[in-house]
PDB file of C-alpha atoms in Angstrom:
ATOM      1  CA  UNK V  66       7.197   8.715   5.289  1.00 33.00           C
ATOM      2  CA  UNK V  67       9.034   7.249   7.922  1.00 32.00           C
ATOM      3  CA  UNK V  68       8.965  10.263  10.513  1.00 32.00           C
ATOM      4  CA  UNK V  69       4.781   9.651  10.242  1.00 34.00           C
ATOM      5  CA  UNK V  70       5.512   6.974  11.508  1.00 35.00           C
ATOM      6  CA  UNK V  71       7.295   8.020  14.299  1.00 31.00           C
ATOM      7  CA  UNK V  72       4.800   9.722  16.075  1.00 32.00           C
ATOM      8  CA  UNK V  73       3.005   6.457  16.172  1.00 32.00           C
ATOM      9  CA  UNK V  74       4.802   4.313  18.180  1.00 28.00           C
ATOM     10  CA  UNK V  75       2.611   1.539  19.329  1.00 30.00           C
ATOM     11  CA  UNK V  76       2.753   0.191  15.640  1.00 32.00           C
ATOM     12  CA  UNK V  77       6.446   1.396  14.974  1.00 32.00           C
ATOM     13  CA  UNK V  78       9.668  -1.171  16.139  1.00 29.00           C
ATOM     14  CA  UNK V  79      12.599   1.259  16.304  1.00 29.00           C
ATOM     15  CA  UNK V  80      15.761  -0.644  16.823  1.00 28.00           C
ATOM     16  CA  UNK V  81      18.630   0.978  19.329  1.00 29.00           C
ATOM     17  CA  UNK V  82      20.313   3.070  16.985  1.00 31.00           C
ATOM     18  CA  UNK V  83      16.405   4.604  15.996  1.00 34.00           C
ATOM     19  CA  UNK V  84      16.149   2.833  12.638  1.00 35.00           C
ATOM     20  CA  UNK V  85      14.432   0.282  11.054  1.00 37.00           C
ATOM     21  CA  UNK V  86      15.463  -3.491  11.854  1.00 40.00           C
ATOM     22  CA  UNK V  87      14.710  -6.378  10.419  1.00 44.00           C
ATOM     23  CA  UNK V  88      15.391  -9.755  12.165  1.00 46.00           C
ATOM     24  CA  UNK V  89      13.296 -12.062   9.860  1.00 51.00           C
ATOM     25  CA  UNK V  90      14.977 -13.382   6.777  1.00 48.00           C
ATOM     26  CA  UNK V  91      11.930 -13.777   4.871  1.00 54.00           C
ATOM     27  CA  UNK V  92      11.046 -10.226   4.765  1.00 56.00           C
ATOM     28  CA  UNK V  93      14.926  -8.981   3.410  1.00 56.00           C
ATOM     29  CA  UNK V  94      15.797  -5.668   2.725  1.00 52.00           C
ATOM     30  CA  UNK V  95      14.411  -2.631   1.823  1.00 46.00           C
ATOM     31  CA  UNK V  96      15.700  -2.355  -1.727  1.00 49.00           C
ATOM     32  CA  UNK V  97      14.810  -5.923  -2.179  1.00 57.00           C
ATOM     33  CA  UNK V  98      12.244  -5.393  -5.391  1.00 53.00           C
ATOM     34  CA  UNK V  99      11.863  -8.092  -8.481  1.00 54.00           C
ATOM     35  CA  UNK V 100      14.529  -7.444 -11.154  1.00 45.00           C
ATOM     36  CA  UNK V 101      11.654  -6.936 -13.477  1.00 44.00           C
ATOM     37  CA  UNK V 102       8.770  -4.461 -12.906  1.00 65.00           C
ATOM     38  CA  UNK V 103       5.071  -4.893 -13.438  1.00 69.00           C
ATOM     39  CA  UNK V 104       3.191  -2.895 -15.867  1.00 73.00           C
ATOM     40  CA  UNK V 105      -0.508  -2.803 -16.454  1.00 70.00           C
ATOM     41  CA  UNK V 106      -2.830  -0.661 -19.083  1.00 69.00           C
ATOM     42  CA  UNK V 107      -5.758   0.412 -17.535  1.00 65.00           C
ATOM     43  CA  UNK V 108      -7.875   3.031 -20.153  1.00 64.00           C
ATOM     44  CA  UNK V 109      -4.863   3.742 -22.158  1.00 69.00           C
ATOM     45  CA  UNK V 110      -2.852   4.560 -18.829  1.00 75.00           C
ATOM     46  CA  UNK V 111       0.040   2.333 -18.408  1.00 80.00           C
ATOM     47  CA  UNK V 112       1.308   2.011 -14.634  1.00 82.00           C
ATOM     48  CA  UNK V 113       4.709   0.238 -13.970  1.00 86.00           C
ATOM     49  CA  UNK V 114       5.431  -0.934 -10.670  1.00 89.00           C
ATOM     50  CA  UNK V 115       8.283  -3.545  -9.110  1.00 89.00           C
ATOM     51  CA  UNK V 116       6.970  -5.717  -6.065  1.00 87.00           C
ATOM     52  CA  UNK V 117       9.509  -7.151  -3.391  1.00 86.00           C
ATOM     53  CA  UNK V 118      11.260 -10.326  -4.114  1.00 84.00           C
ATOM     54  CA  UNK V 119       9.218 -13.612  -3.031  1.00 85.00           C
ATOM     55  CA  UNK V 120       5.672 -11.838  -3.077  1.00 89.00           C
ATOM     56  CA  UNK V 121       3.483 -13.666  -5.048  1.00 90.00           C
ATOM     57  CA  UNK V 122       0.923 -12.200  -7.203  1.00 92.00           C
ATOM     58  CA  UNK V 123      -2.721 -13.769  -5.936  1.00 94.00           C
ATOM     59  CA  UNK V 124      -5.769 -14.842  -8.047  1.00 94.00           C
ATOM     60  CA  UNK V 125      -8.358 -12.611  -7.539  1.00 94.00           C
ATOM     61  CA  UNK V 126     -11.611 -13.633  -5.884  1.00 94.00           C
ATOM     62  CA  UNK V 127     -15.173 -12.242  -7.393  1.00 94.00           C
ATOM     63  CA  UNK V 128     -15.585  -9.801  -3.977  1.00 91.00           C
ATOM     64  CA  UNK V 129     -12.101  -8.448  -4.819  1.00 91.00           C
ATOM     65  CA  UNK V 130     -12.553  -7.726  -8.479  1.00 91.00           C
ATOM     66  CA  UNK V 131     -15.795  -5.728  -7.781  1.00 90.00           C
ATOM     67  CA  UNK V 132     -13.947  -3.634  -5.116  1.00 90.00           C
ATOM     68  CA  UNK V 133     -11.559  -2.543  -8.451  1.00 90.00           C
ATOM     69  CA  UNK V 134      -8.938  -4.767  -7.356  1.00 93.00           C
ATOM     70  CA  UNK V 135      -6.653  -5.352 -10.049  1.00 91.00           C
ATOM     71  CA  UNK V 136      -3.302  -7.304  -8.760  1.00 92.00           C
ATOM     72  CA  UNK V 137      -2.971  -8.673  -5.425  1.00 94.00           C
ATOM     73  CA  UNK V 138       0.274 -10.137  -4.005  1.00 93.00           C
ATOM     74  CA  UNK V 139       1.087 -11.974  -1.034  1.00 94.00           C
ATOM     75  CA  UNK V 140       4.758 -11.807   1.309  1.00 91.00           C
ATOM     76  CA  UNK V 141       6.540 -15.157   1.151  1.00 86.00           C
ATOM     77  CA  UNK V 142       4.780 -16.158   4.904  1.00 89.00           C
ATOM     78  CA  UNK V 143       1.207 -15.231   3.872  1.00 90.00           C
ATOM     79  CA  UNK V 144       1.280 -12.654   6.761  1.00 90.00           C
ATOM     80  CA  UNK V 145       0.817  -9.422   4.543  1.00 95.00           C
ATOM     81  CA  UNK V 146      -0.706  -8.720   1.072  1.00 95.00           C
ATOM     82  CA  UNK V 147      -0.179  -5.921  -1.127  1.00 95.00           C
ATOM     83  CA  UNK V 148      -2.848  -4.293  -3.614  1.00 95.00           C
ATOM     84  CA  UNK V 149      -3.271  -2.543  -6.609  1.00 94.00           C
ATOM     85  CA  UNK V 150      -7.080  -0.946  -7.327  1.00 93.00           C
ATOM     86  CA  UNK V 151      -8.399   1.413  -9.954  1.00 91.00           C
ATOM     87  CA  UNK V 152     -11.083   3.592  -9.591  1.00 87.00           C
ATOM     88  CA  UNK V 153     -13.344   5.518 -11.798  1.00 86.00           C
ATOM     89  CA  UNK V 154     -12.867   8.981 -10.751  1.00 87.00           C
ATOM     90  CA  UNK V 155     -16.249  10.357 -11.139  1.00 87.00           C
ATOM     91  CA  UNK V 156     -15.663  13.484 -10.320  1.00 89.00           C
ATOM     92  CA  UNK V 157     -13.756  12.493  -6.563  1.00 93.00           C
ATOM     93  CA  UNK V 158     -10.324  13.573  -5.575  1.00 94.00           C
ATOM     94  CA  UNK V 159      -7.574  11.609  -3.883  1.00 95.00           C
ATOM     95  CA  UNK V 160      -8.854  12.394  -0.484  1.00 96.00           C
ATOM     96  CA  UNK V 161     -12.363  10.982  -1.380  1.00 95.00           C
ATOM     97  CA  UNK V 162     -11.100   7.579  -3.100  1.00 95.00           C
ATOM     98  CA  UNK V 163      -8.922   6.925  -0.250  1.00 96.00           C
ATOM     99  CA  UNK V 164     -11.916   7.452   2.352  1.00 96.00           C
ATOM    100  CA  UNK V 165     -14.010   5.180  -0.370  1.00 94.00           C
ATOM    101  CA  UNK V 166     -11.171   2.583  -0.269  1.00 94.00           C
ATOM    102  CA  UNK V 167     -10.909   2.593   3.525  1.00 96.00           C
ATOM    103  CA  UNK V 168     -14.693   1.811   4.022  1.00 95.00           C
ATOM    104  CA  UNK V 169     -14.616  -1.058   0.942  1.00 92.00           C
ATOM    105  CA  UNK V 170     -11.691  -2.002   2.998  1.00 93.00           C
ATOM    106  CA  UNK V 171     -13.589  -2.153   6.479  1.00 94.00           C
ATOM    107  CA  UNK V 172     -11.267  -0.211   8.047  1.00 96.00           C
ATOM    108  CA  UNK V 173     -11.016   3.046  10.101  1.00 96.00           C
ATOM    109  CA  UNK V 174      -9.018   5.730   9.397  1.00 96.00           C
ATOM    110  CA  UNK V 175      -5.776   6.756  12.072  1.00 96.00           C
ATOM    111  CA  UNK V 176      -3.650   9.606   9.904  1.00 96.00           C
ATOM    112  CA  UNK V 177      -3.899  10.954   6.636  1.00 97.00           C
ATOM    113  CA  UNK V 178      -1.082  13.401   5.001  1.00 96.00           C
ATOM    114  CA  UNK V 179      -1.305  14.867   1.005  1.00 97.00           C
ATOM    115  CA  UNK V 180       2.155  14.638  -0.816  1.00 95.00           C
ATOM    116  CA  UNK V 181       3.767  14.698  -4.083  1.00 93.00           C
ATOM    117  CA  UNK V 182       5.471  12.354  -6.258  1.00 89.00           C
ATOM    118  CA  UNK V 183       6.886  13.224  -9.501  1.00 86.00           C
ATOM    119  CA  UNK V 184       4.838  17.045  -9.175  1.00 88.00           C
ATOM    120  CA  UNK V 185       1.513  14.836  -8.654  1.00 89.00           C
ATOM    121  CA  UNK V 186      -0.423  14.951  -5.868  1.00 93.00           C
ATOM    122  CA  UNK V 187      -1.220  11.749  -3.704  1.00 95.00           C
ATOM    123  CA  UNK V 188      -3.277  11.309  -0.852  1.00 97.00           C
ATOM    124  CA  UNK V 189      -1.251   8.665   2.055  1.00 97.00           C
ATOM    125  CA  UNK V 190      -3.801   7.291   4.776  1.00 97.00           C
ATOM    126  CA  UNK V 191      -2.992   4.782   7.831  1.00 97.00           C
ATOM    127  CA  UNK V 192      -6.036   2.391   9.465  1.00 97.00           C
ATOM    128  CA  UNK V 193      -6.783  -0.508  11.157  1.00 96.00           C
ATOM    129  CA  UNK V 194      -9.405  -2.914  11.395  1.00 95.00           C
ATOM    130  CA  UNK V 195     -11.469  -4.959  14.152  1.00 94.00           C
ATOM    131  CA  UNK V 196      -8.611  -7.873  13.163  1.00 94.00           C
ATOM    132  CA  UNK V 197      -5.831  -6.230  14.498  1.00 92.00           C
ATOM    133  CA  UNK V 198      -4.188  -5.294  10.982  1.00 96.00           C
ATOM    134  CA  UNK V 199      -3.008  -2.642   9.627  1.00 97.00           C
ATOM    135  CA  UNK V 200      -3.470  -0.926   6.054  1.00 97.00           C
ATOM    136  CA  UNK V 201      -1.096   1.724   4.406  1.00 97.00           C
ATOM    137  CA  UNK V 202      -2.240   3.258   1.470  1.00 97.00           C
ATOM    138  CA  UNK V 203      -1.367   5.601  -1.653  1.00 97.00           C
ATOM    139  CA  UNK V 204      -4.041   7.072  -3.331  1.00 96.00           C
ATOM    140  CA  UNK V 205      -3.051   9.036  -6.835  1.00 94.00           C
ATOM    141  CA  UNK V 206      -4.808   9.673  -9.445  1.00 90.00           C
ATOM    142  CA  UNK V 207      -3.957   9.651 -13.710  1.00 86.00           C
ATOM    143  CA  UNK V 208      -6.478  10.858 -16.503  1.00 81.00           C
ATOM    144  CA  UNK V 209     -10.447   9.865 -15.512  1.00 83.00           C
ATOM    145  CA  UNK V 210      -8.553   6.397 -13.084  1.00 87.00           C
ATOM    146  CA  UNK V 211      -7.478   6.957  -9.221  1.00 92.00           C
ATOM    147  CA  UNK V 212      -4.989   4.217  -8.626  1.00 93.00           C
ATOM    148  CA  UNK V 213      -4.732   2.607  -5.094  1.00 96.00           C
ATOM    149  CA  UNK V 214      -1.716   1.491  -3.981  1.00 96.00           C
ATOM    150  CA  UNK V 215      -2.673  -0.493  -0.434  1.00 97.00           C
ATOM    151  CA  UNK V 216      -1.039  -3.150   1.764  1.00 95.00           C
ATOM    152  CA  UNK V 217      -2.302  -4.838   4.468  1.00 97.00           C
ATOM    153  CA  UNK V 218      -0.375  -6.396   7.927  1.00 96.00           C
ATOM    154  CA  UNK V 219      -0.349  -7.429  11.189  1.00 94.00           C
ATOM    155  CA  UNK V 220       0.735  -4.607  13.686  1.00 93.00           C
ATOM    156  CA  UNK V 221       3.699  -7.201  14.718  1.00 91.00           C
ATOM    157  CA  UNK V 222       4.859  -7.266  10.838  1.00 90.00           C
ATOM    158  CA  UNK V 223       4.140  -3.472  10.194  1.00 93.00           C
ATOM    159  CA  UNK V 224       7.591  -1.829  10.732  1.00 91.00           C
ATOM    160  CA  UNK V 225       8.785  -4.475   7.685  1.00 89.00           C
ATOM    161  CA  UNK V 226       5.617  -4.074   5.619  1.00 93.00           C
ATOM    162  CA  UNK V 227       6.013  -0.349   6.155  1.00 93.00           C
ATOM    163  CA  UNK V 228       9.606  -1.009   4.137  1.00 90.00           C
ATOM    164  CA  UNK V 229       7.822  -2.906   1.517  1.00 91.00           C
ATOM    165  CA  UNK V 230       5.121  -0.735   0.511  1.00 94.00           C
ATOM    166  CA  UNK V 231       6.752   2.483   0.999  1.00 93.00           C
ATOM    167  CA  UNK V 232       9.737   0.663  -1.949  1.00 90.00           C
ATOM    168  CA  UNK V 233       6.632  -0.373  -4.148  1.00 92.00           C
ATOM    169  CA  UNK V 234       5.144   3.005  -4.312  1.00 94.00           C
ATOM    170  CA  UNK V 235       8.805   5.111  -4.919  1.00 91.00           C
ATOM    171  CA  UNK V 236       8.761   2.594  -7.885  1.00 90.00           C
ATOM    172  CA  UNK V 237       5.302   3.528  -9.296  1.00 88.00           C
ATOM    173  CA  UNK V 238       5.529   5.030 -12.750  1.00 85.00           C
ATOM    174  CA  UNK V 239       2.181   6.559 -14.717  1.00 79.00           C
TER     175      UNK V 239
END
């Protein structure tokens, strides 16, 4: 996921050496996940996920639950958030719950790319919004749900959130 992001400098920090770097304790590594994962059942259809160390899971507002928000969690200096939706299929694909999610979102879309994880097709998008931020976001579906896995940052925070999101998807299991 990393050479996507490549091609998009402007929201990218490459270090020297053409890697990641991270100069801000509070954000730590990129293997830095809780020691115990999350799991929620949603229609029969458990999904287990770990969230970085520090993030803390948010209480969900009214607006948020209606957008199918189910867990929301916050980086240790309030600057990011990560979330986990469900959707009701209804007959979309990945593609069309990610461009669903994007406009919920109030963002606009930069790049899109299909991939697979575990032989199952996800849709990855990239956008921003009128605030500057921007949103990362898995879209894969499991039975009649399509999960969304979406974070949200500042462009300046980006090349760390990118680190965090990216570990919190690799740990998704359906």
């Amino acid at each position: 996921l990393y050479s996507r992001c490549h091609n998009y400098t402007s929201w990218c920090i490459l270090s020297d050496s053409g890697s990641y770097s991270s100069s801000d304790p509070l954000w730590g590594q990129h293997s830095d996940l809780k020691e115990l994962n999350e799991t929620i059942k949603i229609n029969n259809i458990n999904i287990g996920y770990a969230v970085p160390k520090g993030w803390v899971q948010q209480n969900l507002s009214e607006y948020e639950l209606e957008k199918g928000i189910l867990r929301c969690y916050k980086s240790v200096d309030g600057k990011a958030l990560i979330y986990l939706a469900g959707i009701d299929s209804g007959g979309m694909d990945e593609k069309d719950a990610a461009e669903l999610w994007i406009k919920k979102m109030k963002n606009r879309k930069v790049m899109h790319v299909w991939g697979k994880k575990n032989k199952t097709d996800y849709f990855w998008t990239l956008s921003n919004n009128s605030k500057n931020e921007i949103m990362e976001a898995y879209t894969i579906s499991c039975g009649d749900k399509i999960f969304v896995l979406s974070g949200i940052s500042s462009k300046e925070k980006y090349n760390l959130f990118k680190e965090k999101i990216t570990s919190v998807f690799d740990s998704i299991s359906l």
